[in-house]
Amino acid sequence: MMRIMGRLRMLNYWLVAQVALVALKLLRLLPVDKALNFADRAARTVGPWFGRHRVALSNLRAAYPDKSEAEIEAIALDMWGNMGRLGAEYIFLEQIFDHDPEATTPGRIEVTGRDHFLKIASEDRPHIVFTGHLGNFELLPIAAATFGMKITSLFRPPNNPYLAEYIFSTRASNMGDLLASQRGASFALAGILDRGGNVGVLVDQKFKRGLRTTFFGRECETNPVLAMLARHYDCDVYPAHCIRLPGGRYRLTIEEKLTLPRRDDGAVDVQATTQMLNDTVERWIREDPGQWMWFHKRWGLTEGKRRKVNKAGKISADS
């Protein structure tokens, strides 16, 4: 029975992937803007049919208790439009990313904080850049490469292995080095930093049995690996994010490096730093909530022991 269920699941994955890939091939026949606008409209229509729409509405109500149901629904539809565009943009990445640091006229992409990209690229030591699932976050490593900055991006592949293979091949051709988020990934990140490399990390997903933090005023579990690596290597940590602008344009922003909270002994405070990451992403989302993935089950808590950081800076469990 287990084998049969496994085969049925893989068949379902294959069918979903074939439909998605055919849709992307058809979109490729259209001009870029028409394809992206169509994907936006289609996602706004189809998205509310799925159970994840109810998850998004529930999360939005908890995050914005003062907003009306009409406002909540509007943000959720903006989110689906953002997701539709993101899916379609995979086939147009090379055409979309037109930023030329020497150009005198603006293109689709504008970059804020370019000096930070150049500074990181010029320094022969490790750095960490973090972001969240806002706008088209996939454009950030492409921008980094434009400024001569080498970076290895940690990503979580989709559960569907057929879609994961397609997305990985698309990313790999445009974004430089990639590292799948799986067992042993933290050791791989440490190895990159140990060699003086740079890593990029998404920090806004639930991490089972992670550190208890807050996000939009609600308790959640967050991966502490970025803060632990920053503590061990004492490296600079930069926030960066992408937002969509009217007219099919994008703004990529890399901010000043964070001043990380430290303990009395001078070491980076892992708990406080992990919370700082949440607070930074929350600030970005509040500026344009329709560009974040509200259907994440971000606030579910793992039953059992609570994780905390001990005096040695390691994660331990407490009852």
PDB file of C-alpha atoms in Angstrom:
ATOM      1  CA  MET A   1       0.000   0.000   0.000  1.00  0.00           C
ATOM      2  CA  MET A   2       2.849   2.394   0.832  1.00  0.00           C
ATOM      3  CA  ARG A   3       4.470   1.727  -2.554  1.00  0.00           C
ATOM      4  CA  ILE A   4       1.181   2.311  -4.346  1.00  0.00           C
ATOM      5  CA  MET A   5       0.597   5.572  -2.472  1.00  0.00           C
ATOM      6  CA  GLY A   6       4.131   6.674  -3.266  1.00  0.00           C
ATOM      7  CA  ARG A   7       3.643   5.965  -6.974  1.00  0.00           C
ATOM      8  CA  LEU A   8       0.320   7.811  -7.017  1.00  0.00           C
ATOM      9  CA  ARG A   9       1.946  10.806  -5.349  1.00  0.00           C
ATOM     10  CA  MET A  10       4.718  10.834  -7.942  1.00  0.00           C
ATOM     11  CA  LEU A  11       2.138  10.532 -10.725  1.00  0.00           C
ATOM     12  CA  ASN A  12       0.292  13.525  -9.305  1.00  0.00           C
ATOM     13  CA  TYR A  13       3.565  15.477  -9.130  1.00  0.00           C
ATOM     14  CA  TRP A  14       4.306  14.579 -12.757  1.00  0.00           C
ATOM     15  CA  LEU A  15       0.850  15.639 -13.983  1.00  0.00           C
ATOM     16  CA  VAL A  16       0.989  18.960 -12.114  1.00  0.00           C
ATOM     17  CA  ALA A  17       4.482  19.620 -13.489  1.00  0.00           C
ATOM     18  CA  GLN A  18       3.411  18.870 -17.067  1.00  0.00           C
ATOM     19  CA  VAL A  19       0.484  21.299 -16.826  1.00  0.00           C
ATOM     20  CA  ALA A  20       2.724  23.986 -15.320  1.00  0.00           C
ATOM     21  CA  LEU A  21       5.459  23.516 -17.920  1.00  0.00           C
ATOM     22  CA  VAL A  22       2.993  23.618 -20.813  1.00  0.00           C
ATOM     23  CA  ALA A  23       1.550  26.850 -19.396  1.00  0.00           C
ATOM     24  CA  LEU A  24       5.037  28.355 -19.188  1.00  0.00           C
ATOM     25  CA  LYS A  25       5.811  27.324 -22.759  1.00  0.00           C
ATOM     26  CA  LEU A  26       2.623  29.033 -23.962  1.00  0.00           C
ATOM     27  CA  LEU A  27       3.485  32.172 -21.997  1.00  0.00           C
ATOM     28  CA  ARG A  28       6.882  32.226 -23.698  1.00  0.00           C
ATOM     29  CA  LEU A  29       5.085  32.867 -26.995  1.00  0.00           C
ATOM     30  CA  LEU A  30       3.846  36.228 -25.683  1.00  0.00           C
ATOM     31  CA  PRO A  31       5.800  39.462 -25.240  1.00  0.00           C
ATOM     32  CA  VAL A  32       7.184  39.776 -21.711  1.00  0.00           C
ATOM     33  CA  ASP A  33       4.735  42.327 -20.327  1.00  0.00           C
ATOM     34  CA  LYS A  34       1.673  40.639 -21.821  1.00  0.00           C
ATOM     35  CA  ALA A  35       2.781  37.281 -20.430  1.00  0.00           C
ATOM     36  CA  LEU A  36       3.369  38.673 -16.942  1.00  0.00           C
ATOM     37  CA  ASN A  37       0.068  40.573 -16.927  1.00  0.00           C
ATOM     38  CA  PHE A  38      -1.773  37.446 -18.030  1.00  0.00           C
ATOM     39  CA  ALA A  39      -0.088  35.370 -15.290  1.00  0.00           C
ATOM     40  CA  ASP A  40      -1.053  38.038 -12.742  1.00  0.00           C
ATOM     41  CA  ARG A  41      -4.747  37.994 -13.776  1.00  0.00           C
ATOM     42  CA  ALA A  42      -4.885  34.197 -13.953  1.00  0.00           C
ATOM     43  CA  ALA A  43      -3.369  33.768 -10.483  1.00  0.00           C
ATOM     44  CA  ARG A  44      -5.809  36.283  -8.972  1.00  0.00           C
ATOM     45  CA  THR A  45      -8.662  34.222 -10.446  1.00  0.00           C
ATOM     46  CA  VAL A  46      -7.420  30.727  -9.606  1.00  0.00           C
ATOM     47  CA  GLY A  47      -5.582  31.358  -6.316  1.00  0.00           C
ATOM     48  CA  PRO A  48      -8.717  31.767  -4.157  1.00  0.00           C
ATOM     49  CA  TRP A  49      -9.841  28.261  -5.186  1.00  0.00           C
ATOM     50  CA  PHE A  50      -7.048  26.693  -3.130  1.00  0.00           C
ATOM     51  CA  GLY A  51      -6.931  25.964   0.592  1.00  0.00           C
ATOM     52  CA  ARG A  52      -3.831  28.126   0.895  1.00  0.00           C
ATOM     53  CA  HIS A  53      -6.067  31.135   0.252  1.00  0.00           C
ATOM     54  CA  ARG A  54      -7.833  30.459   3.545  1.00  0.00           C
ATOM     55  CA  VAL A  55      -4.436  30.209   5.257  1.00  0.00           C
ATOM     56  CA  ALA A  56      -3.462  33.585   3.779  1.00  0.00           C
ATOM     57  CA  LEU A  57      -6.698  35.233   4.905  1.00  0.00           C
ATOM     58  CA  SER A  58      -6.289  33.846   8.413  1.00  0.00           C
ATOM     59  CA  ASN A  59      -2.696  35.084   8.637  1.00  0.00           C
ATOM     60  CA  LEU A  60      -3.674  38.512   7.326  1.00  0.00           C
ATOM     61  CA  ARG A  61      -6.515  38.892   9.822  1.00  0.00           C
ATOM     62  CA  ALA A  62      -4.139  38.108  12.675  1.00  0.00           C
ATOM     63  CA  ALA A  63      -1.439  40.450  11.347  1.00  0.00           C
ATOM     64  CA  TYR A  64      -3.820  43.326  10.584  1.00  0.00           C
ATOM     65  CA  PRO A  65      -6.717  43.136  13.067  1.00  0.00           C
ATOM     66  CA  ASP A  66      -7.767  46.706  12.221  1.00  0.00           C
ATOM     67  CA  LYS A  67      -8.229  46.094   8.494  1.00  0.00           C
ATOM     68  CA  SER A  68     -11.627  45.361   6.978  1.00  0.00           C
ATOM     69  CA  GLU A  69     -12.459  42.097   5.212  1.00  0.00           C
ATOM     70  CA  ALA A  70     -12.367  43.946   1.890  1.00  0.00           C
ATOM     71  CA  GLU A  71      -8.841  45.192   2.626  1.00  0.00           C
ATOM     72  CA  ILE A  72      -7.726  41.718   3.709  1.00  0.00           C
ATOM     73  CA  GLU A  73      -9.148  40.154   0.539  1.00  0.00           C
ATOM     74  CA  ALA A  74      -7.460  42.804  -1.619  1.00  0.00           C
ATOM     75  CA  ILE A  75      -4.041  42.074  -0.087  1.00  0.00           C
ATOM     76  CA  ALA A  76      -4.571  38.333  -0.617  1.00  0.00           C
ATOM     77  CA  LEU A  77      -5.406  38.902  -4.286  1.00  0.00           C
ATOM     78  CA  ASP A  78      -2.321  41.103  -4.681  1.00  0.00           C
ATOM     79  CA  MET A  79      -0.327  38.230  -3.201  1.00  0.00           C
ATOM     80  CA  TRP A  80      -1.693  35.805  -5.800  1.00  0.00           C
ATOM     81  CA  GLY A  81      -0.914  38.280  -8.566  1.00  0.00           C
ATOM     82  CA  ASN A  82       2.630  38.528  -7.227  1.00  0.00           C
ATOM     83  CA  MET A  83       2.910  34.730  -7.221  1.00  0.00           C
ATOM     84  CA  GLY A  84       1.617  34.469 -10.783  1.00  0.00           C
ATOM     85  CA  ARG A  85       4.197  36.971 -11.953  1.00  0.00           C
ATOM     86  CA  LEU A  86       6.961  35.200 -10.037  1.00  0.00           C
ATOM     87  CA  GLY A  87       6.173  31.880 -11.714  1.00  0.00           C
ATOM     88  CA  ALA A  88       6.094  33.416 -15.180  1.00  0.00           C
ATOM     89  CA  GLU A  89       9.257  35.440 -14.610  1.00  0.00           C
ATOM     90  CA  TYR A  90      11.374  32.271 -14.489  1.00  0.00           C
ATOM     91  CA  ILE A  91      11.158  32.038 -18.278  1.00  0.00           C
ATOM     92  CA  PHE A  92      11.997  35.709 -18.809  1.00  0.00           C
ATOM     93  CA  LEU A  93      14.778  36.331 -16.272  1.00  0.00           C
ATOM     94  CA  GLU A  94      17.375  37.202 -18.885  1.00  0.00           C
ATOM     95  CA  GLN A  95      15.038  39.714 -20.542  1.00  0.00           C
ATOM     96  CA  ILE A  96      13.795  41.203 -17.278  1.00  0.00           C
ATOM     97  CA  PHE A  97      17.172  41.849 -15.691  1.00  0.00           C
ATOM     98  CA  ASP A  98      18.428  44.772 -17.737  1.00  0.00           C
ATOM     99  CA  HIS A  99      20.332  46.725 -15.083  1.00  0.00           C
ATOM    100  CA  ASP A 100      23.445  48.361 -16.416  1.00  0.00           C
ATOM    101  CA  PRO A 101      25.465  50.192 -13.713  1.00  0.00           C
ATOM    102  CA  GLU A 102      26.838  52.525 -16.392  1.00  0.00           C
ATOM    103  CA  ALA A 103      23.526  53.321 -18.099  1.00  0.00           C
ATOM    104  CA  THR A 104      22.190  56.894 -17.981  1.00  0.00           C
ATOM    105  CA  THR A 105      18.551  55.948 -18.564  1.00  0.00           C
ATOM    106  CA  PRO A 106      16.575  53.675 -16.190  1.00  0.00           C
ATOM    107  CA  GLY A 107      15.521  50.199 -17.247  1.00  0.00           C
ATOM    108  CA  ARG A 108      13.239  47.684 -15.594  1.00  0.00           C
ATOM    109  CA  ILE A 109      15.609  47.243 -12.664  1.00  0.00           C
ATOM    110  CA  GLU A 110      16.721  49.950 -10.290  1.00  0.00           C
ATOM    111  CA  VAL A 111      19.229  49.237  -7.527  1.00  0.00           C
ATOM    112  CA  THR A 112      19.385  51.067  -4.227  1.00  0.00           C
ATOM    113  CA  GLY A 113      22.546  50.639  -2.179  1.00  0.00           C
ATOM    114  CA  ARG A 114      24.852  49.642  -5.039  1.00  0.00           C
ATOM    115  CA  ASP A 115      27.859  50.778  -2.968  1.00  0.00           C
ATOM    116  CA  HIS A 116      27.141  47.949  -0.542  1.00  0.00           C
ATOM    117  CA  PHE A 117      27.277  45.401  -3.371  1.00  0.00           C
ATOM    118  CA  LEU A 118      30.600  46.869  -4.494  1.00  0.00           C
ATOM    119  CA  LYS A 119      31.971  46.930  -0.941  1.00  0.00           C
ATOM    120  CA  ILE A 120      31.133  43.270  -0.363  1.00  0.00           C
ATOM    121  CA  ALA A 121      32.635  42.331  -3.734  1.00  0.00           C
ATOM    122  CA  SER A 122      35.880  44.151  -2.909  1.00  0.00           C
ATOM    123  CA  GLU A 123      36.414  42.634   0.549  1.00  0.00           C
ATOM    124  CA  ASP A 124      38.321  39.387   0.884  1.00  0.00           C
ATOM    125  CA  ARG A 125      36.328  38.022   3.806  1.00  0.00           C
ATOM    126  CA  PRO A 126      32.957  36.321   4.414  1.00  0.00           C
ATOM    127  CA  HIS A 127      29.586  38.093   4.354  1.00  0.00           C
ATOM    128  CA  ILE A 128      25.973  37.033   4.831  1.00  0.00           C
ATOM    129  CA  VAL A 129      23.122  38.607   2.859  1.00  0.00           C
ATOM    130  CA  PHE A 130      19.570  37.760   3.897  1.00  0.00           C
ATOM    131  CA  THR A 131      16.183  38.403   2.335  1.00  0.00           C
ATOM    132  CA  GLY A 132      12.548  37.299   2.405  1.00  0.00           C
ATOM    133  CA  HIS A 133       9.977  36.071  -0.096  1.00  0.00           C
ATOM    134  CA  LEU A 134       9.063  39.546  -1.360  1.00  0.00           C
ATOM    135  CA  GLY A 135       8.603  40.663  -4.954  1.00  0.00           C
ATOM    136  CA  ASN A 136      10.963  38.697  -7.183  1.00  0.00           C
ATOM    137  CA  PHE A 137      13.623  37.746  -4.655  1.00  0.00           C
ATOM    138  CA  GLU A 138      15.309  35.656  -7.358  1.00  0.00           C
ATOM    139  CA  LEU A 139      16.693  38.839  -8.935  1.00  0.00           C
ATOM    140  CA  LEU A 140      18.974  39.628  -5.985  1.00  0.00           C
ATOM    141  CA  PRO A 141      21.768  37.110  -6.744  1.00  0.00           C
ATOM    142  CA  ILE A 142      21.679  38.196 -10.391  1.00  0.00           C
ATOM    143  CA  ALA A 143      22.199  41.781  -9.257  1.00  0.00           C
ATOM    144  CA  ALA A 144      25.061  40.683  -7.012  1.00  0.00           C
ATOM    145  CA  ALA A 145      26.807  39.064  -9.980  1.00  0.00           C
ATOM    146  CA  THR A 146      26.377  42.273 -11.999  1.00  0.00           C
ATOM    147  CA  PHE A 147      28.496  44.081  -9.407  1.00  0.00           C
ATOM    148  CA  GLY A 148      31.154  41.368  -9.332  1.00  0.00           C
ATOM    149  CA  MET A 149      29.948  39.853  -6.088  1.00  0.00           C
ATOM    150  CA  LYS A 150      30.157  36.070  -5.840  1.00  0.00           C
ATOM    151  CA  ILE A 151      27.489  34.532  -3.632  1.00  0.00           C
ATOM    152  CA  THR A 152      26.089  31.077  -2.907  1.00  0.00           C
ATOM    153  CA  SER A 153      22.321  31.199  -2.381  1.00  0.00           C
ATOM    154  CA  LEU A 154      20.555  28.770  -0.083  1.00  0.00           C
ATOM    155  CA  PHE A 155      17.150  27.796  -1.480  1.00  0.00           C
ATOM    156  CA  ARG A 156      14.360  25.420  -0.555  1.00  0.00           C
ATOM    157  CA  PRO A 157      13.384  23.282  -3.563  1.00  0.00           C
ATOM    158  CA  PRO A 158       9.662  22.624  -4.193  1.00  0.00           C
ATOM    159  CA  ASN A 159       8.218  19.337  -2.937  1.00  0.00           C
ATOM    160  CA  ASN A 160       7.383  18.455  -6.541  1.00  0.00           C
ATOM    161  CA  PRO A 161      10.652  16.934  -7.842  1.00  0.00           C
ATOM    162  CA  TYR A 162       9.796  17.597 -11.504  1.00  0.00           C
ATOM    163  CA  LEU A 163       9.154  21.274 -10.897  1.00  0.00           C
ATOM    164  CA  ALA A 164      12.195  21.405  -8.617  1.00  0.00           C
ATOM    165  CA  GLU A 165      14.413  20.124 -11.443  1.00  0.00           C
ATOM    166  CA  TYR A 166      13.085  22.778 -13.837  1.00  0.00           C
ATOM    167  CA  ILE A 167      13.408  25.633 -11.352  1.00  0.00           C
ATOM    168  CA  PHE A 168      16.905  24.555 -10.327  1.00  0.00           C
ATOM    169  CA  SER A 169      18.083  24.475 -13.950  1.00  0.00           C
ATOM    170  CA  THR A 170      16.588  27.942 -14.533  1.00  0.00           C
ATOM    171  CA  ARG A 171      18.164  29.358 -11.395  1.00  0.00           C
ATOM    172  CA  ALA A 172      21.544  27.760 -11.986  1.00  0.00           C
ATOM    173  CA  SER A 173      21.867  29.359 -15.433  1.00  0.00           C
ATOM    174  CA  ASN A 174      21.286  32.857 -14.057  1.00  0.00           C
ATOM    175  CA  MET A 175      22.165  32.994 -10.373  1.00  0.00           C
ATOM    176  CA  GLY A 176      25.563  31.459  -9.838  1.00  0.00           C
ATOM    177  CA  ASP A 177      26.137  28.921  -7.084  1.00  0.00           C
ATOM    178  CA  LEU A 178      23.083  27.374  -5.421  1.00  0.00           C
ATOM    179  CA  LEU A 179      22.757  25.225  -2.316  1.00  0.00           C
ATOM    180  CA  ALA A 180      19.610  23.215  -1.600  1.00  0.00           C
ATOM    181  CA  SER A 181      18.160  23.573   1.890  1.00  0.00           C
ATOM    182  CA  GLN A 182      18.479  20.053   3.237  1.00  0.00           C
ATOM    183  CA  ARG A 183      20.285  18.057   5.895  1.00  0.00           C
ATOM    184  CA  GLY A 184      23.892  19.219   6.075  1.00  0.00           C
ATOM    185  CA  ALA A 185      23.228  22.603   4.438  1.00  0.00           C
ATOM    186  CA  SER A 186      24.379  24.510   7.519  1.00  0.00           C
ATOM    187  CA  PHE A 187      27.748  22.730   7.380  1.00  0.00           C
ATOM    188  CA  ALA A 188      28.041  23.592   3.686  1.00  0.00           C
ATOM    189  CA  LEU A 189      27.317  27.261   4.445  1.00  0.00           C
ATOM    190  CA  ALA A 190      29.944  27.197   7.171  1.00  0.00           C
ATOM    191  CA  GLY A 191      32.454  25.777   4.706  1.00  0.00           C
ATOM    192  CA  ILE A 192      31.769  28.611   2.243  1.00  0.00           C
ATOM    193  CA  LEU A 193      32.201  31.257   4.938  1.00  0.00           C
ATOM    194  CA  ASP A 194      35.322  29.507   6.183  1.00  0.00           C
ATOM    195  CA  ARG A 195      36.825  29.980   2.730  1.00  0.00           C
ATOM    196  CA  GLY A 196      35.961  33.681   2.784  1.00  0.00           C
ATOM    197  CA  GLY A 197      32.902  33.330   0.559  1.00  0.00           C
ATOM    198  CA  ASN A 198      29.507  35.038   0.682  1.00  0.00           C
ATOM    199  CA  VAL A 199      26.144  33.363   1.298  1.00  0.00           C
ATOM    200  CA  GLY A 200      22.568  34.452   0.684  1.00  0.00           C
ATOM    201  CA  VAL A 201      19.752  33.138   2.868  1.00  0.00           C
ATOM    202  CA  LEU A 202      15.944  33.426   2.937  1.00  0.00           C
ATOM    203  CA  VAL A 203      14.914  33.825   6.574  1.00  0.00           C
ATOM    204  CA  ASP A 204      11.118  34.150   6.628  1.00  0.00           C
ATOM    205  CA  GLN A 205       9.912  30.534   6.619  1.00  0.00           C
ATOM    206  CA  LYS A 206       8.883  28.341   9.519  1.00  0.00           C
ATOM    207  CA  PHE A 207      11.712  26.188  10.840  1.00  0.00           C
ATOM    208  CA  LYS A 208      10.481  23.161  12.756  1.00  0.00           C
ATOM    209  CA  ARG A 209      11.845  23.200  16.307  1.00  0.00           C
ATOM    210  CA  GLY A 210      13.627  26.470  15.645  1.00  0.00           C
ATOM    211  CA  LEU A 211      14.057  29.312  18.096  1.00  0.00           C
ATOM    212  CA  ARG A 212      10.870  30.805  19.520  1.00  0.00           C
ATOM    213  CA  THR A 213      10.610  34.369  18.213  1.00  0.00           C
ATOM    214  CA  THR A 214       7.808  36.739  17.261  1.00  0.00           C
ATOM    215  CA  PHE A 215       6.642  37.882  13.833  1.00  0.00           C
ATOM    216  CA  PHE A 216       3.797  40.382  13.458  1.00  0.00           C
ATOM    217  CA  GLY A 217       3.293  40.061  17.201  1.00  0.00           C
ATOM    218  CA  ARG A 218       2.722  36.292  17.143  1.00  0.00           C
ATOM    219  CA  GLU A 219       5.039  33.576  18.392  1.00  0.00           C
ATOM    220  CA  CYS A 220       6.739  31.491  15.718  1.00  0.00           C
ATOM    221  CA  GLU A 221       9.787  29.277  15.135  1.00  0.00           C
ATOM    222  CA  THR A 222      12.762  30.678  13.227  1.00  0.00           C
ATOM    223  CA  ASN A 223      15.929  29.082  11.912  1.00  0.00           C
ATOM    224  CA  PRO A 224      18.874  30.286  14.034  1.00  0.00           C
ATOM    225  CA  VAL A 225      21.584  29.189  11.579  1.00  0.00           C
ATOM    226  CA  LEU A 226      22.274  32.684  10.168  1.00  0.00           C
ATOM    227  CA  ALA A 227      22.776  34.165  13.636  1.00  0.00           C
ATOM    228  CA  MET A 228      24.951  31.221  14.689  1.00  0.00           C
ATOM    229  CA  LEU A 229      27.139  31.574  11.606  1.00  0.00           C
ATOM    230  CA  ALA A 230      27.429  35.334  12.166  1.00  0.00           C
ATOM    231  CA  ARG A 231      28.457  34.612  15.750  1.00  0.00           C
ATOM    232  CA  HIS A 232      31.066  32.030  14.777  1.00  0.00           C
ATOM    233  CA  TYR A 233      32.630  33.994  11.902  1.00  0.00           C
ATOM    234  CA  ASP A 234      31.894  37.493  13.256  1.00  0.00           C
ATOM    235  CA  CYS A 235      31.048  38.514   9.688  1.00  0.00           C
ATOM    236  CA  ASP A 236      28.959  41.399   8.391  1.00  0.00           C
ATOM    237  CA  VAL A 237      25.260  40.735   7.780  1.00  0.00           C
ATOM    238  CA  TYR A 238      23.405  42.753   5.118  1.00  0.00           C
ATOM    239  CA  PRO A 239      19.615  42.953   4.580  1.00  0.00           C
ATOM    240  CA  ALA A 240      18.408  42.976   0.955  1.00  0.00           C
ATOM    241  CA  HIS A 241      14.999  42.733  -0.664  1.00  0.00           C
ATOM    242  CA  CYS A 242      13.064  43.253  -3.899  1.00  0.00           C
ATOM    243  CA  ILE A 243       9.753  44.992  -4.503  1.00  0.00           C
ATOM    244  CA  ARG A 244       7.698  45.377  -7.655  1.00  0.00           C
ATOM    245  CA  LEU A 245       7.074  48.862  -9.017  1.00  0.00           C
ATOM    246  CA  PRO A 246       4.319  50.059 -11.384  1.00  0.00           C
ATOM    247  CA  GLY A 247       4.897  49.477 -15.083  1.00  0.00           C
ATOM    248  CA  GLY A 248       6.605  46.085 -14.759  1.00  0.00           C
ATOM    249  CA  ARG A 249       9.651  47.500 -12.982  1.00  0.00           C
ATOM    250  CA  TYR A 250      11.560  46.353  -9.888  1.00  0.00           C
ATOM    251  CA  ARG A 251      13.555  47.937  -7.103  1.00  0.00           C
ATOM    252  CA  LEU A 252      16.371  45.909  -5.522  1.00  0.00           C
ATOM    253  CA  THR A 253      17.595  47.317  -2.238  1.00  0.00           C
ATOM    254  CA  ILE A 254      20.586  46.303  -0.163  1.00  0.00           C
ATOM    255  CA  GLU A 255      20.715  48.156   3.132  1.00  0.00           C
ATOM    256  CA  GLU A 256      23.478  49.093   5.528  1.00  0.00           C
ATOM    257  CA  LYS A 257      24.944  46.143   7.393  1.00  0.00           C
ATOM    258  CA  LEU A 258      23.177  45.338  10.641  1.00  0.00           C
ATOM    259  CA  THR A 259      24.637  46.246  13.988  1.00  0.00           C
ATOM    260  CA  LEU A 260      24.119  42.855  15.574  1.00  0.00           C
ATOM    261  CA  PRO A 261      23.116  42.636  19.243  1.00  0.00           C
ATOM    262  CA  ARG A 262      25.848  41.200  21.446  1.00  0.00           C
ATOM    263  CA  ARG A 263      26.119  39.574  24.836  1.00  0.00           C
ATOM    264  CA  ASP A 264      28.185  40.868  27.726  1.00  0.00           C
ATOM    265  CA  ASP A 265      31.181  38.828  26.521  1.00  0.00           C
ATOM    266  CA  GLY A 266      31.052  40.513  23.072  1.00  0.00           C
ATOM    267  CA  ALA A 267      29.757  37.497  21.158  1.00  0.00           C
ATOM    268  CA  VAL A 268      26.776  37.863  18.826  1.00  0.00           C
ATOM    269  CA  ASP A 269      23.521  37.209  20.688  1.00  0.00           C
ATOM    270  CA  VAL A 270      21.895  34.429  18.641  1.00  0.00           C
ATOM    271  CA  GLN A 271      18.399  34.817  20.078  1.00  0.00           C
ATOM    272  CA  ALA A 272      18.303  38.610  19.719  1.00  0.00           C
ATOM    273  CA  THR A 273      19.847  38.499  16.227  1.00  0.00           C
ATOM    274  CA  THR A 274      17.298  35.944  15.032  1.00  0.00           C
ATOM    275  CA  GLN A 275      14.552  38.229  16.296  1.00  0.00           C
ATOM    276  CA  MET A 276      16.188  41.179  14.513  1.00  0.00           C
ATOM    277  CA  LEU A 277      15.941  39.306  11.214  1.00  0.00           C
ATOM    278  CA  ASN A 278      12.208  38.778  11.769  1.00  0.00           C
ATOM    279  CA  ASP A 279      11.742  42.455  12.624  1.00  0.00           C
ATOM    280  CA  THR A 280      13.582  43.527   9.455  1.00  0.00           C
ATOM    281  CA  VAL A 281      11.472  41.314   7.184  1.00  0.00           C
ATOM    282  CA  GLU A 282       8.295  42.450   8.953  1.00  0.00           C
ATOM    283  CA  ARG A 283       9.240  46.078   8.255  1.00  0.00           C
ATOM    284  CA  TRP A 284       9.599  45.304   4.547  1.00  0.00           C
ATOM    285  CA  ILE A 285       6.271  43.475   4.417  1.00  0.00           C
ATOM    286  CA  ARG A 286       4.388  46.262   6.171  1.00  0.00           C
ATOM    287  CA  GLU A 287       5.576  48.665   3.474  1.00  0.00           C
ATOM    288  CA  ASP A 288       3.790  46.562   0.800  1.00  0.00           C
ATOM    289  CA  PRO A 289       1.970  43.531   2.261  1.00  0.00           C
ATOM    290  CA  GLY A 290       0.647  42.291  -1.082  1.00  0.00           C
ATOM    291  CA  GLN A 291       4.162  41.298  -2.165  1.00  0.00           C
ATOM    292  CA  TRP A 292       4.736  38.651   0.530  1.00  0.00           C
ATOM    293  CA  MET A 293       3.633  34.998   0.533  1.00  0.00           C
ATOM    294  CA  TRP A 294       0.948  35.037   3.230  1.00  0.00           C
ATOM    295  CA  PHE A 295       0.014  31.414   2.591  1.00  0.00           C
ATOM    296  CA  HIS A 296       3.157  30.269   4.444  1.00  0.00           C
ATOM    297  CA  LYS A 297       2.199  28.362   7.584  1.00  0.00           C
ATOM    298  CA  ARG A 298       4.693  30.597   9.343  1.00  0.00           C
ATOM    299  CA  TRP A 299       3.167  30.619  12.817  1.00  0.00           C
ATOM    300  CA  GLY A 300       2.668  26.921  13.573  1.00  0.00           C
ATOM    301  CA  LEU A 301       4.545  25.826  16.699  1.00  0.00           C
ATOM    302  CA  THR A 302       6.143  22.434  17.216  1.00  0.00           C
ATOM    303  CA  GLU A 303       4.731  20.606  20.198  1.00  0.00           C
ATOM    304  CA  GLY A 304       7.134  19.395  22.856  1.00  0.00           C
ATOM    305  CA  LYS A 305      10.317  20.953  24.092  1.00  0.00           C
ATOM    306  CA  ARG A 306      11.121  24.596  23.556  1.00  0.00           C
ATOM    307  CA  ARG A 307      14.442  25.535  21.931  1.00  0.00           C
ATOM    308  CA  LYS A 308      16.731  28.140  23.439  1.00  0.00           C
ATOM    309  CA  VAL A 309      20.338  29.328  23.181  1.00  0.00           C
ATOM    310  CA  ASN A 310      22.607  28.294  26.024  1.00  0.00           C
ATOM    311  CA  LYS A 311      25.606  30.211  27.340  1.00  0.00           C
ATOM    312  CA  ALA A 312      27.919  28.467  24.892  1.00  0.00           C
ATOM    313  CA  GLY A 313      25.821  29.795  21.999  1.00  0.00           C
ATOM    314  CA  LYS A 314      24.419  26.368  21.137  1.00  0.00           C
ATOM    315  CA  ILE A 315      20.788  25.385  20.719  1.00  0.00           C
ATOM    316  CA  SER A 316      19.350  23.263  23.514  1.00  0.00           C
ATOM    317  CA  ALA A 317      15.879  22.044  24.473  1.00  0.00           C
ATOM    318  CA  ASP A 318      13.924  23.047  27.517  1.00  0.00           C
ATOM    319  CA  SER A 319      10.660  21.661  28.801  1.00  0.00           C
TER     320      SER A 319
END
